[in-house]
Amino acid sequence: MGERSAIRLVVLDRDGTINEDRDDYVKSPEEWVPIPGALEAIARLHQAGWHVVVATNQSGLGRGLFDMYTLNEMHLKMNALLAPLGGRVDAVFFCPHAPEDDCRCRKPLPGLFEDIRLRFGLDDMSAIPAVGDTLRDLQAATAVGCAPHLVRTGKAATLDEAGVQALRDQIPGLTVHASLATFAEALLGAERKKHSDARAEGKRLAGGGAPA
């Protein structure tokens, strides 16, 4: 396995995960409104050494609702809001196609994740968490082996417990979080615990102790 396969990378959906979703599509920088706590979560991940990338369907392009200039302006706004928080998104991978275009990059198909794998030189994506608010986000992620995480914002905000269980039944290994902020806290908390346990084990071995 190549050295770059050990990169600390997290893949986020955009609409409904980072920013508020809209039934009529997010069509302008003015309509791009972050979910409370989401940008701070991205900043925390970035500051902890994680590379954050976005994988997003943007069929508004294919539907003629906005153009590439406008999409770029949305993402410039996102990073401009992240900068004073000490955060950044390293790359945005997007599908510009309408559903009828029969492409491979529109989630739930895995094309965007395959592009991410190629860009970062990954051999194995099983250690890479992927976060989204819809079944199609999770299906695209698990198709390439990513660890699936659902946030109960965006379209998942209205799911009842039966709806969440239905997703668990369809997506083995699914972890559910209230928001991107709680996902980040869980991920970083698990990482802190792993490092703490490793230090404790190192001290035990250095002292010649036996396992409990």
CSV table of C-alpha atoms in Angstrom, one decimal:
chain,number,residue,atom,x,y,z
A,1,MET,CA,0.0,0.0,0.0
A,2,GLY,CA,1.4,3.4,-0.9
A,3,GLU,CA,2.4,6.0,1.7
A,4,ARG,CA,-0.3,8.4,0.5
A,5,SER,CA,-3.0,5.9,1.5
A,6,ALA,CA,-2.4,6.9,5.1
A,7,ILE,CA,-3.7,10.5,4.5
A,8,ARG,CA,-6.2,11.7,7.0
A,9,LEU,CA,-9.0,12.6,4.7
A,10,VAL,CA,-12.7,13.2,5.3
A,11,VAL,CA,-15.3,13.6,2.5
A,12,LEU,CA,-18.3,15.8,3.1
A,13,ASP,CA,-21.5,16.3,1.2
A,14,ARG,CA,-22.4,19.9,0.7
A,15,ASP,CA,-26.1,20.9,0.6
A,16,GLY,CA,-27.8,19.7,3.9
A,17,THR,CA,-24.5,18.8,5.5
A,18,ILE,CA,-22.4,22.0,5.4
A,19,ASN,CA,-25.0,24.5,4.3
A,20,GLU,CA,-28.8,24.8,4.4
A,21,ASP,CA,-30.5,22.8,1.7
A,22,ARG,CA,-33.3,24.3,-0.4
A,23,ASP,CA,-36.1,22.6,-2.3
A,24,ASP,CA,-35.6,25.0,-5.2
A,25,TYR,CA,-31.8,24.5,-5.2
A,26,VAL,CA,-29.0,26.7,-3.8
A,27,LYS,CA,-28.5,29.0,-6.8
A,28,SER,CA,-26.4,31.9,-5.7
A,29,PRO,CA,-23.8,32.9,-3.0
A,30,GLU,CA,-26.6,34.7,-1.2
A,31,GLU,CA,-28.6,31.5,-1.0
A,32,TRP,CA,-25.5,29.6,0.3
A,33,VAL,CA,-26.1,29.7,4.1
A,34,PRO,CA,-24.0,27.6,6.4
A,35,ILE,CA,-25.7,25.3,9.0
A,36,PRO,CA,-24.9,26.6,12.5
A,37,GLY,CA,-21.7,25.0,13.7
A,38,ALA,CA,-20.7,23.4,10.4
A,39,LEU,CA,-17.9,25.7,9.4
A,40,GLU,CA,-16.5,25.6,12.9
A,41,ALA,CA,-16.5,21.8,12.6
A,42,ILE,CA,-14.5,22.0,9.3
A,43,ALA,CA,-12.1,24.3,11.0
A,44,ARG,CA,-11.6,22.0,13.9
A,45,LEU,CA,-10.9,19.1,11.5
A,46,HIS,CA,-8.5,21.1,9.4
A,47,GLN,CA,-6.6,22.3,12.5
A,48,ALA,CA,-6.3,18.7,13.7
A,49,GLY,CA,-4.6,17.8,10.5
A,50,TRP,CA,-7.5,16.4,8.5
A,51,HIS,CA,-7.9,17.2,4.8
A,52,VAL,CA,-11.5,18.1,4.1
A,53,VAL,CA,-13.0,17.6,0.6
A,54,VAL,CA,-16.5,18.0,-0.6
A,55,ALA,CA,-18.4,15.6,-3.0
A,56,THR,CA,-21.6,17.2,-4.2
A,57,ASN,CA,-24.3,16.8,-6.8
A,58,GLN,CA,-24.9,20.1,-8.5
A,59,SER,CA,-27.6,19.3,-11.0
A,60,GLY,CA,-28.6,23.0,-11.0
A,61,LEU,CA,-25.8,23.4,-13.6
A,62,GLY,CA,-27.3,20.8,-15.8
A,63,ARG,CA,-30.8,22.3,-15.3
A,64,GLY,CA,-29.6,25.7,-16.3
A,65,LEU,CA,-30.4,27.3,-12.9
A,66,PHE,CA,-26.8,28.7,-12.5
A,67,ASP,CA,-23.5,28.7,-14.2
A,68,MET,CA,-19.9,27.7,-13.3
A,69,TYR,CA,-19.0,31.2,-12.3
A,70,THR,CA,-21.8,31.2,-9.8
A,71,LEU,CA,-20.9,27.8,-8.4
A,72,ASN,CA,-17.3,29.0,-8.0
A,73,GLU,CA,-18.6,32.1,-6.2
A,74,MET,CA,-20.5,29.9,-3.7
A,75,HIS,CA,-17.3,28.0,-2.9
A,76,LEU,CA,-15.3,31.2,-2.7
A,77,LYS,CA,-17.8,32.3,-0.1
A,78,MET,CA,-17.5,29.0,1.8
A,79,ASN,CA,-13.7,29.3,2.1
A,80,ALA,CA,-13.9,33.0,2.8
A,81,LEU,CA,-16.1,32.2,5.8
A,82,LEU,CA,-13.8,29.4,6.9
A,83,ALA,CA,-10.6,31.4,6.7
A,84,PRO,CA,-11.1,33.5,9.9
A,85,LEU,CA,-12.1,30.3,11.7
A,86,GLY,CA,-8.8,28.7,10.7
A,87,GLY,CA,-10.4,26.2,8.3
A,88,ARG,CA,-10.4,25.4,4.7
A,89,VAL,CA,-11.9,22.9,2.2
A,90,ASP,CA,-9.0,21.4,0.1
A,91,ALA,CA,-11.1,20.5,-2.9
A,92,VAL,CA,-14.7,20.4,-4.2
A,93,PHE,CA,-15.6,17.5,-6.4
A,94,PHE,CA,-19.0,18.0,-8.1
A,95,CYS,CA,-21.3,16.4,-10.6
A,96,PRO,CA,-22.7,19.1,-13.0
A,97,HIS,CA,-25.2,16.7,-14.7
A,98,ALA,CA,-29.0,16.5,-14.6
A,99,PRO,CA,-30.5,13.1,-13.7
A,100,GLU,CA,-31.3,12.3,-17.3
A,101,ASP,CA,-27.7,12.7,-18.4
A,102,ASP,CA,-26.9,9.2,-17.4
A,103,CYS,CA,-23.5,10.0,-16.0
A,104,ARG,CA,-21.3,8.1,-13.5
A,105,CYS,CA,-20.5,10.9,-11.2
A,106,ARG,CA,-24.0,11.7,-9.9
A,107,LYS,CA,-24.5,10.2,-6.4
A,108,PRO,CA,-25.5,7.5,-5.6
A,109,LEU,CA,-23.1,6.3,-8.3
A,110,PRO,CA,-19.5,6.4,-7.0
A,111,GLY,CA,-17.8,8.5,-9.7
A,112,LEU,CA,-17.0,11.5,-7.5
A,113,PHE,CA,-15.4,9.2,-4.9
A,114,GLU,CA,-13.4,7.4,-7.6
A,115,ASP,CA,-12.1,10.8,-8.6
A,116,ILE,CA,-11.1,11.6,-5.0
A,117,ARG,CA,-9.3,8.2,-4.8
A,118,LEU,CA,-7.3,9.0,-7.9
A,119,ARG,CA,-6.6,12.6,-6.9
A,120,PHE,CA,-5.2,11.6,-3.5
A,121,GLY,CA,-3.5,8.4,-4.7
A,122,LEU,CA,-5.5,6.2,-2.4
A,123,ASP,CA,-5.3,2.4,-2.5
A,124,ASP,CA,-7.8,1.8,0.3
A,125,MET,CA,-10.7,4.1,1.4
A,126,SER,CA,-11.9,2.1,4.3
A,127,ALA,CA,-10.4,4.5,6.9
A,128,ILE,CA,-11.9,7.5,5.2
A,129,PRO,CA,-15.1,8.8,6.8
A,130,ALA,CA,-17.8,10.1,4.4
A,131,VAL,CA,-20.6,12.3,5.7
A,132,GLY,CA,-23.9,13.2,4.2
A,133,ASP,CA,-27.6,13.7,4.9
A,134,THR,CA,-29.2,11.4,2.3
A,135,LEU,CA,-29.2,7.7,1.3
A,136,ARG,CA,-27.5,8.5,-2.0
A,137,ASP,CA,-24.6,10.2,-0.2
A,138,LEU,CA,-24.0,7.0,1.8
A,139,GLN,CA,-24.5,4.7,-1.1
A,140,ALA,CA,-21.8,6.5,-3.2
A,141,ALA,CA,-19.4,6.4,-0.2
A,142,THR,CA,-19.8,2.8,0.6
A,143,ALA,CA,-19.5,1.8,-3.0
A,144,VAL,CA,-15.8,2.6,-2.7
A,145,GLY,CA,-15.4,1.4,0.9
A,146,CYS,CA,-15.6,4.6,2.9
A,147,ALA,CA,-16.9,4.6,6.4
A,148,PRO,CA,-20.5,6.0,6.2
A,149,HIS,CA,-21.7,8.8,8.6
A,150,LEU,CA,-25.2,10.3,8.5
A,151,VAL,CA,-25.9,13.8,9.9
A,152,ARG,CA,-29.5,14.5,10.9
A,153,THR,CA,-29.5,17.9,9.2
A,154,GLY,CA,-30.7,18.8,5.7
A,155,LYS,CA,-33.0,16.1,4.3
A,156,ALA,CA,-32.3,13.8,7.3
A,157,ALA,CA,-33.6,16.4,9.7
A,158,THR,CA,-37.2,15.2,9.2
A,159,LEU,CA,-36.4,11.5,9.6
A,160,ASP,CA,-38.0,9.7,12.5
A,161,GLU,CA,-36.4,6.8,14.3
A,162,ALA,CA,-38.0,4.3,11.9
A,163,GLY,CA,-36.5,6.3,9.0
A,164,VAL,CA,-33.0,6.2,10.6
A,165,GLN,CA,-33.3,2.5,11.2
A,166,ALA,CA,-34.3,2.0,7.6
A,167,LEU,CA,-31.0,3.7,6.6
A,168,ARG,CA,-29.1,1.5,9.0
A,169,ASP,CA,-30.7,-1.6,7.5
A,170,GLN,CA,-29.5,-0.4,4.0
A,171,ILE,CA,-26.1,0.9,4.9
A,172,PRO,CA,-24.0,-1.6,7.1
A,173,GLY,CA,-21.8,0.1,9.6
A,174,LEU,CA,-23.7,3.4,9.5
A,175,THR,CA,-22.9,5.9,12.3
A,176,VAL,CA,-25.5,8.6,13.0
A,177,HIS,CA,-24.7,12.1,14.3
A,178,ALA,CA,-26.9,15.1,15.1
A,179,SER,CA,-24.9,17.4,12.9
A,180,LEU,CA,-21.5,18.0,11.3
A,181,ALA,CA,-20.3,19.5,14.6
A,182,THR,CA,-21.1,16.4,16.6
A,183,PHE,CA,-19.5,14.2,13.9
A,184,ALA,CA,-16.3,16.3,14.2
A,185,GLU,CA,-16.3,16.0,17.9
A,186,ALA,CA,-16.8,12.2,17.7
A,187,LEU,CA,-14.0,11.8,15.2
A,188,LEU,CA,-11.5,13.9,17.0
A,189,GLY,CA,-12.5,12.4,20.4
A,190,ALA,CA,-11.9,8.9,19.1
A,191,GLU,CA,-8.6,10.1,17.7
A,192,ARG,CA,-7.6,11.6,21.1
A,193,LYS,CA,-8.5,8.4,22.9
A,194,LYS,CA,-6.5,6.3,20.4
A,195,HIS,CA,-3.4,8.5,21.0
A,196,SER,CA,-3.9,8.4,24.7
A,197,ASP,CA,-4.2,4.6,24.8
A,198,ALA,CA,-1.1,4.3,22.6
A,199,ARG,CA,0.9,6.5,25.0
A,200,ALA,CA,-0.3,4.5,28.0
A,201,GLU,CA,0.7,1.3,26.3
A,202,GLY,CA,4.1,2.7,25.4
A,203,LYS,CA,4.7,3.7,29.0
A,204,ARG,CA,3.6,0.3,30.2
A,205,LEU,CA,6.0,-1.5,27.8
A,206,ALA,CA,8.8,0.9,28.7
A,207,GLY,CA,8.3,0.1,32.4
A,208,GLY,CA,8.2,-3.6,31.8
A,209,GLY,CA,4.6,-4.0,33.0
A,210,ALA,CA,2.3,-6.8,32.1
A,211,PRO,CA,-1.1,-6.2,30.5
A,212,ALA,CA,-4.0,-6.1,32.9
